[in-house]
Amino acid sequence: MRQPGTTPLHVDLRRYLRETDEDRDLTRVICEIADASKYIINAIRTGDLGMAGTSNLYGEAQLALDVLSDRIIRKRLVHSGVVACIASEESGEVQQIDKDCDHKYSVAYDPLDGSSLVDVNLAVGTIVSIYKGCDVLRPGREQVAAMYILYGPRTTLVYSTGRGVHEFAMNSLMEYTLNHENLRMKPGPAKIYSPGGQRSKWTEGTERFAQELEGSGAKLRYSGGFVPDINQVLIKRNGVFMYPHLQDAPEGKLRVLYELNPMAFLLEQAGGAASTGRGRILDLQPDRIDMRAPIFIGSRESVEQAERCIAEAG
Ligand code: AFP
């Protein structure tokens, strides 16, 4: 098996998965989602959602972009032959495709996170969490893979199957080719930070953390899109994103299954950390598919600093 860090750049995604001896069915799931992204890109770039009364790419009446993205991904997973269950942030329910839980995968995904940002031409993304078997209400540490696709000035795909984090970029032929292999966070505190939620609603602990970051010279970088904001931290190999517990929303805003678990898996695989502020995201036991939790994620030193501030001041 090829060791991470030894692959020539611009190898395409399917070949990379094959040459790193990835499980064939897991490869199928990852590649189906990669293929689905090409249709999502078309819908984003052209707004081709179908005109009222006519059909769109799939012969459907005009759809909202996130609904169309959900249908594009769902169709490919349903027909892949390797997926047992699907849980989509868009539908908010679990769809059982196949009863063979022992040999198939379950996929929890947010088809187009930040979809409201498309209208102001900001970057959005698809976020995917993959488990073996039929149960998606499990701690994130049991994921077998996680990935996201970022629809920005460039379209990039980041995934991990537990053997490092790898970034692919879409070329002119709409193929994903290797851009960064085995991304690793740099040691040291965050130099950029992404603070979500209304500051006036932060608790004292979060306010203290933000002031310590500012005091150490960290710069604020926040787009309002979870995928681009996390991607910035990962590709810069430094930084911290937070969407904290708020005075009127102790569970924060972001969803454990579709957003927090996959990103926490990826950042931990890159040597970073992901916490609710009081404990590891990947140890959370979801009690419902739309469970939310606070998140502090990125440079391990800064995530631990956030945990200290919250332990001291709430
Ligand atoms: P939408 O998917 O409703 O646009 O929200 C995007 C998001 O879930 C996530 O992508 C951002 O990190 C977060 O919300 C931003 O929330 P605020 O707008 O409250 O900062």
PDB file of C-alpha atoms and ligand atoms in Angstrom, residues 110 112-117 196-197 222 224-227 229 241 243 253-254 259, ligand 1:
ATOM      1  CA  ASP A 110     -25.581  18.309   4.520  1.00  0.00           C
ATOM      2  CA  LEU A 112     -25.405  22.361   0.554  1.00  0.00           C
ATOM      3  CA  ASP A 113     -24.363  23.964   3.824  1.00  0.00           C
ATOM      4  CA  GLY A 114     -24.649  27.742   3.755  1.00  0.00           C
ATOM      5  CA  SER A 115     -26.950  27.657   0.719  1.00  0.00           C
ATOM      6  CA  SER A 116     -28.282  31.120   1.588  1.00  0.00           C
ATOM      7  CA  LEU A 117     -24.767  32.474   0.848  1.00  0.00           C
ATOM      8  CA  GLY A 196     -19.852  32.519  14.977  1.00  0.00           C
ATOM      9  CA  GLY A 197     -22.979  33.673  16.734  1.00  0.00           C
ATOM     10  CA  TYR A 222     -15.409  34.757   9.154  1.00  0.00           C
ATOM     11  CA  GLY A 224     -20.609  32.711   7.519  1.00  0.00           C
ATOM     12  CA  GLY A 225     -20.024  29.446   5.651  1.00  0.00           C
ATOM     13  CA  PHE A 226     -18.950  26.516   7.828  1.00  0.00           C
ATOM     14  CA  VAL A 227     -17.151  24.712   4.985  1.00  0.00           C
ATOM     15  CA  ASP A 229     -14.277  28.787   7.273  1.00  0.00           C
ATOM     16  CA  PHE A 241     -13.399  28.179  14.271  1.00  0.00           C
ATOM     17  CA  TYR A 243     -19.808  28.522  17.028  1.00  0.00           C
ATOM     18  CA  LYS A 253     -26.439  26.308  16.180  1.00  0.00           C
ATOM     19  CA  LEU A 254     -24.527  23.653  14.239  1.00  0.00           C
ATOM     20  CA  GLU A 259     -21.634  19.310  10.360  1.00  0.00           C
TER      21      GLU A 259
HETATM   22  P1  AFP B   1     -27.339  28.173   6.551  1.00  0.00           P
HETATM   23  O1  AFP B   1     -27.047  26.779   6.045  1.00  0.00           O
HETATM   24  O2  AFP B   1     -28.684  28.315   7.180  1.00  0.00           O
HETATM   25  O3  AFP B   1     -27.018  29.239   5.556  1.00  0.00           O
HETATM   26  O4  AFP B   1     -26.343  28.425   7.773  1.00  0.00           O
HETATM   27  C1  AFP B   1     -24.967  28.208   7.545  1.00  0.00           C
HETATM   28  C2  AFP B   1     -24.419  27.719   8.863  1.00  0.00           C
HETATM   29  O5  AFP B   1     -25.115  26.600   9.281  1.00  0.00           O
HETATM   30  C3  AFP B   1     -22.927  27.408   8.768  1.00  0.00           C
HETATM   31  O6  AFP B   1     -22.523  27.164   7.465  1.00  0.00           O
HETATM   32  C4  AFP B   1     -22.254  28.656   9.325  1.00  0.00           C
HETATM   33  O7  AFP B   1     -21.037  28.357   9.996  1.00  0.00           O
HETATM   34  C5  AFP B   1     -23.297  29.201  10.296  1.00  0.00           C
HETATM   35  O8  AFP B   1     -24.562  28.755   9.836  1.00  0.00           O
HETATM   36  C6  AFP B   1     -23.286  30.708  10.323  1.00  0.00           C
HETATM   37  O9  AFP B   1     -24.281  31.092  11.245  1.00  0.00           O
HETATM   38  P2  AFP B   1     -24.497  32.654  11.526  1.00  0.00           P
HETATM   39  O10 AFP B   1     -25.123  33.199  10.286  1.00  0.00           O
HETATM   40  O11 AFP B   1     -25.396  32.670  12.736  1.00  0.00           O
HETATM   41  O12 AFP B   1     -23.143  33.256  11.802  1.00  0.00           O
END
